[in-house]
Structure formats: structure tokens, C-alpha cells
mmCIF file of C-alpha atoms in Angstrom:
data_model
loop_
_atom_site.group_PDB
_atom_site.id
_atom_site.type_symbol
_atom_site.label_atom_id
_atom_site.label_comp_id
_atom_site.label_asym_id
_atom_site.label_seq_id
_atom_site.Cartn_x
_atom_site.Cartn_y
_atom_site.Cartn_z
ATOM 1 C CA MET A 1038 116.079 -26.233 108.509
ATOM 2 C CA SER A 1039 117.457 -22.644 109.652
ATOM 3 C CA ASP A 1040 119.224 -22.475 113.442
ATOM 4 C CA ARG A 1041 116.254 -19.973 113.664
ATOM 5 C CA ASP A 1042 113.620 -22.695 113.005
ATOM 6 C CA ALA A 1043 115.361 -25.285 114.893
ATOM 7 C CA GLU A 1044 115.367 -22.826 118.028
ATOM 8 C CA TYR A 1045 111.737 -22.333 117.392
ATOM 9 C CA LEU A 1046 110.580 -25.957 116.981
ATOM 10 C CA GLU A 1047 112.736 -26.691 120.447
ATOM 11 C CA TYR A 1048 110.802 -24.073 122.070
ATOM 12 C CA VAL A 1049 107.376 -25.510 120.915
ATOM 13 C CA THR A 1050 108.270 -28.421 121.884
ATOM 14 C CA ALA A 1051 109.188 -27.946 125.293
ATOM 15 C CA HIS A 1052 106.473 -25.283 125.934
ATOM 16 C CA ARG A 1053 103.308 -26.398 123.827
ATOM 17 C CA GLY A 1054 102.105 -28.415 126.443
ATOM 18 C CA ARG A 1055 102.309 -25.317 129.250
ATOM 19 C CA MET A 1056 100.563 -23.362 127.242
ATOM 20 C CA LEU A 1057 97.945 -25.908 126.487
ATOM 21 C CA ARG A 1058 97.065 -25.968 130.054
ATOM 22 C CA THR A 1059 96.883 -22.493 130.399
ATOM 23 C CA ALA A 1060 94.571 -21.918 127.283
ATOM 24 C CA ARG A 1061 92.663 -25.176 128.313
ATOM 25 C CA LEU A 1062 91.831 -22.999 131.862
ATOM 26 C CA LEU A 1063 91.153 -19.890 130.154
ATOM 27 C CA THR A 1064 88.345 -21.263 128.033
ATOM 28 C CA ALA A 1065 86.970 -23.128 130.904
ATOM 29 C CA GLY A 1066 88.027 -26.854 129.615
ATOM 30 C CA ASP A 1067 86.813 -25.917 125.726
ATOM 31 C CA THR A 1068 89.996 -28.005 124.099
ATOM 32 C CA HIS A 1069 89.114 -26.975 120.792
ATOM 33 C CA TRP A 1070 89.007 -23.166 121.245
ATOM 34 C CA ALA A 1071 92.112 -23.689 123.474
ATOM 35 C CA GLU A 1072 94.296 -25.381 120.721
ATOM 36 C CA ASP A 1073 93.262 -22.623 118.410
ATOM 37 C CA LEU A 1074 94.363 -19.911 120.995
ATOM 38 C CA VAL A 1075 97.952 -21.738 121.378
ATOM 39 C CA GLN A 1076 97.884 -22.233 117.523
ATOM 40 C CA VAL A 1077 97.287 -18.088 116.986
ATOM 41 C CA ALA A 1078 100.056 -17.564 119.955
ATOM 42 C CA LEU A 1079 102.644 -19.657 118.196
ATOM 43 C CA THR A 1080 101.962 -18.134 115.113
ATOM 44 C CA ARG A 1081 102.351 -14.891 116.320
ATOM 45 C CA LEU A 1082 105.419 -15.743 118.375
ATOM 46 C CA TYR A 1083 106.855 -17.388 115.434
ATOM 47 C CA VAL A 1084 106.605 -14.201 113.439
ATOM 48 C CA HIS A 1085 108.784 -12.580 115.863
ATOM 49 C CA TRP A 1086 110.840 -15.116 117.252
ATOM 50 C CA SER A 1087 114.242 -13.641 116.139
ATOM 51 C CA LYS A 1088 113.614 -10.730 118.026
ATOM 52 C CA VAL A 1089 112.103 -12.455 121.188
ATOM 53 C CA ARG A 1090 114.732 -15.035 120.994
ATOM 54 C CA LYS A 1091 117.397 -12.654 121.694
ATOM 55 C CA GLU A 1092 115.848 -11.121 124.605
ATOM 56 C CA ASP A 1093 115.334 -14.816 126.315
ATOM 57 C CA GLY A 1094 111.763 -13.627 127.279
ATOM 58 C CA ALA A 1095 109.932 -16.128 125.116
ATOM 59 C CA ALA A 1096 107.845 -17.755 127.773
ATOM 60 C CA ARG A 1097 106.543 -14.688 128.948
ATOM 61 C CA TYR A 1098 105.937 -13.403 125.614
ATOM 62 C CA ALA A 1099 104.096 -16.658 124.842
ATOM 63 C CA ASP A 1100 101.882 -16.395 128.172
ATOM 64 C CA ARG A 1101 101.416 -12.450 126.505
ATOM 65 C CA ILE A 1102 99.885 -13.305 123.227
ATOM 66 C CA LEU A 1103 97.773 -16.030 124.640
ATOM 67 C CA VAL A 1104 96.269 -13.951 127.010
ATOM 68 C CA ASN A 1105 95.569 -11.466 124.720
ATOM 69 C CA ALA A 1106 94.125 -13.850 122.091
ATOM 70 C CA PHE A 1107 91.892 -14.866 124.679
ATOM 71 C CA LEU A 1108 90.697 -11.456 125.392
ATOM 72 C CA ASP A 1109 90.335 -10.825 121.944
ATOM 73 C CA GLU A 1110 88.385 -13.645 121.096
ATOM 74 C CA ARG A 1111 85.785 -13.387 123.721
ATOM 75 C CA ARG A 1112 85.390 -9.553 122.633
ATOM 76 C CA ARG A 1113 83.955 -10.725 119.287
ATOM 77 C CA MET A 1114 80.339 -10.343 119.892
ATOM 78 C CA TRP A 1115 79.473 -11.863 116.459
ATOM 79 C CA ARG A 1116 81.274 -15.411 117.502
ATOM 80 C CA ARG A 1117 78.569 -17.423 118.949
ATOM 81 C CA ARG A 1118 79.935 -20.939 120.657
ATOM 82 C CA GLU A 1119 78.174 -23.765 121.677
ATOM 83 C CA SER A 1120 78.071 -24.704 125.486
ATOM 84 C CA ALA A 1121 77.660 -28.165 126.515
ATOM 85 C CA THR A 1122 75.832 -28.376 130.088
ATOM 86 C CA GLU A 1123 77.611 -31.806 130.757
ATOM 87 C CA GLN A 1124 81.001 -31.740 129.567
ATOM 88 C CA LEU A 1125 83.598 -33.919 130.180
ATOM 89 C CA TYR A 1126 86.801 -32.123 130.822
ATOM 90 C CA ASP A 1127 90.549 -34.057 130.874
ATOM 91 C CA ALA A 1128 93.691 -33.396 133.029
ATOM 92 C CA ALA A 1129 94.036 -29.644 132.237
ATOM 93 C CA SER A 1130 91.229 -29.226 134.225
ATOM 94 C CA PRO A 1131 91.635 -27.548 137.883
ATOM 95 C CA PRO A 1132 93.063 -29.447 140.480
ATOM 96 C CA SER A 1133 90.289 -31.260 141.955
ATOM 97 C CA GLN A 1134 89.160 -35.397 142.725
ATOM 98 C CA ASP A 1135 85.578 -34.726 142.535
ATOM 99 C CA PRO A 1136 84.613 -34.628 138.726
ATOM 100 C CA ALA A 1137 81.404 -32.813 139.565
ATOM 101 C CA GLU A 1138 82.945 -30.232 142.058
ATOM 102 C CA ARG A 1139 85.762 -29.853 138.698
ATOM 103 C CA LEU A 1140 82.651 -28.976 136.694
ATOM 104 C CA THR A 1141 81.031 -26.781 138.704
ATOM 105 C CA VAL A 1142 84.469 -24.864 139.183
ATOM 106 C CA LEU A 1143 84.895 -24.307 135.523
ATOM 107 C CA GLY A 1144 81.236 -23.429 135.131
ATOM 108 C CA ALA A 1145 81.943 -20.824 137.601
ATOM 109 C CA LEU A 1146 84.997 -19.653 135.855
ATOM 110 C CA ALA A 1147 83.126 -19.711 132.719
ATOM 111 C CA LYS A 1148 80.783 -17.164 134.101
ATOM 112 C CA LEU A 1149 82.737 -14.699 134.898
ATOM 113 C CA PRO A 1150 83.599 -11.598 132.753
ATOM 114 C CA ARG A 1151 86.650 -12.143 130.361
ATOM 115 C CA ARG A 1152 89.157 -10.018 132.390
ATOM 116 C CA GLN A 1153 87.982 -11.894 135.953
ATOM 117 C CA HIS A 1154 88.081 -14.947 134.077
ATOM 118 C CA ALA A 1155 91.621 -14.689 132.867
ATOM 119 C CA VAL A 1156 93.037 -13.033 136.232
ATOM 120 C CA VAL A 1157 91.706 -15.989 138.298
ATOM 121 C CA VAL A 1158 93.647 -18.690 135.573
ATOM 122 C CA LEU A 1159 96.913 -16.469 135.800
ATOM 123 C CA ARG A 1160 96.868 -15.625 139.682
ATOM 124 C CA TYR A 1161 95.490 -19.159 140.615
ATOM 125 C CA PHE A 1162 96.031 -21.862 138.052
ATOM 126 C CA ARG A 1163 99.242 -20.523 136.832
ATOM 127 C CA ASP A 1164 100.510 -18.946 140.105
ATOM 128 C CA PHE A 1165 101.408 -15.575 138.790
ATOM 129 C CA ASP A 1166 102.075 -13.204 141.162
ATOM 130 C CA VAL A 1167 100.051 -9.493 140.780
ATOM 131 C CA GLN A 1168 103.188 -7.825 139.115
ATOM 132 C CA THR A 1169 103.720 -10.564 136.777
ATOM 133 C CA THR A 1170 99.969 -10.953 135.754
ATOM 134 C CA ALA A 1171 99.225 -7.017 135.535
ATOM 135 C CA GLU A 1172 102.196 -7.040 132.411
ATOM 136 C CA LEU A 1173 100.900 -10.265 130.853
ATOM 137 C CA MET A 1174 97.260 -8.331 130.793
ATOM 138 C CA GLY A 1175 98.834 -4.700 129.902
ATOM 139 C CA CYS A 1176 97.301 -3.269 132.991
ATOM 140 C CA SER A 1177 98.032 -1.831 136.335
ATOM 141 C CA GLU A 1178 98.827 -3.943 139.514
ATOM 142 C CA GLY A 1179 95.550 -2.174 140.815
ATOM 143 C CA THR A 1180 93.146 -3.613 138.368
ATOM 144 C CA VAL A 1181 94.562 -6.812 138.521
ATOM 145 C CA LYS A 1182 93.781 -6.781 142.799
ATOM 146 C CA SER A 1183 90.316 -5.393 142.098
ATOM 147 C CA GLN A 1184 89.604 -7.523 139.159
ATOM 148 C CA THR A 1185 90.697 -10.618 141.222
ATOM 149 C CA SER A 1186 88.601 -9.139 144.457
ATOM 150 C CA ARG A 1187 85.553 -9.117 142.218
ATOM 151 C CA ALA A 1188 86.222 -12.386 140.583
ATOM 152 C CA LEU A 1189 86.770 -14.116 143.520
ATOM 153 C CA SER A 1190 83.383 -12.744 145.075
ATOM 154 C CA THR A 1191 81.568 -13.983 142.383
ATOM 155 C CA MET A 1192 82.932 -17.497 142.369
ATOM 156 C CA ARG A 1193 82.088 -17.778 145.975
ATOM 157 C CA GLU A 1194 78.452 -16.523 145.333
ATOM 158 C CA LEU A 1195 78.119 -19.318 142.253
ATOM 159 C CA LEU A 1196 80.275 -22.256 143.743
ATOM 160 C CA HIS A 1197 78.405 -21.711 147.075
ATOM 161 C CA ASP A 1198 74.839 -22.320 145.406
ATOM 162 C CA SER A 1199 76.212 -24.847 142.967
ATOM 163 C CA LEU A 1200 77.805 -26.522 146.207
ATOM 164 C CA GLU A 1201 74.756 -26.175 148.411
ATOM 165 C CA THR A 1202 72.926 -27.802 145.373
ATOM 166 C CA MET A 1203 75.272 -30.575 144.737
ATOM 167 C CA GLU A 1204 75.099 -31.357 148.924
ATOM 168 C CA SER A 1205 71.354 -31.562 148.926
ATOM 169 C CA LEU A 1206 71.048 -34.203 145.884
ATOM 170 C CA ARG A 1207 73.693 -36.676 148.104
#
């Protein structure tokens, strides 16, 4: 195994879990789709590993590839996905002790347009600042702020209705 391959394998071993957690959030808990996105990102990262490892920007580059893979995938209109209405999500889901609440949040997240969805995951689940989110998404900071505002407004509406319904059932 070459030094290049050994360094790449070491990187993947250390960072694949983080990438998978991010991908699961981007895909609203769809583990299979998340694994596909991580595989695409790691494949693209390997192709450019010689350049990326010299710049010490592998993590940022991998995050950017992951977000782009998600956005590209969501753009494909021909791709149809099955979406289960009741699905168990694993520990990579948003932090919440109540499984029903966690499912509700993931459901609302899945209903957002792709860019708003990505902004919420990057800003609130990965805890990136506006500048980093803009770099990862390839847009301006103003766009990140406006997409965040719209996403949060939509999430509030979706969650308000859903949580009221859940409360009335208790």
C-alpha cells in the first residue's frame, strides 16, 4: 500500500462516522441514501486526495463534496424514492429524547426545499457558522441567512401543527 493510500485510509477511518451522521441528517434519516452519499463523497475525495492532503483541507473538502452530492441528488427529478411514513431512525437523528418528536422534526426537515434543508443541517446540526455554510454550499452569506430564515419559518409552521396534533393525542 502506498503512503498516499495509507493516509487516505487513515483519514476515512477517522472521519467516516462524522460524514455518515451528517449525511443521515441531510437525508432525513434515510440510512441507505446517506451511505450512498458518503460513498460518493469518499470516492471523489480519493480522486483528489493528492491535492487535498497537501492543503490540509480534507475535512472541509469532504463536507463540501457531501453537501454537493446531496444537492445534486435532490435535483434529479427522474429519481423516485420510497418514503415510509413510520420509520425508525438511529442515533444519528437530531438530538431529542422523545422518539415521536424526533420523527416529527425529521419529517419537517424532509419537507423543506433542498437548499433550505442543507442550510438547517449545516447550521444547526453540524453547528457551522454562516461563512462556513456559505463556503460549503457555494453561495453567498446573504443567501445562507435568507435560506435559514425561510427554513426556520417553514419548520416552525410544520412543527407547530405537528406538535399540536401530538399533544391532542396524549
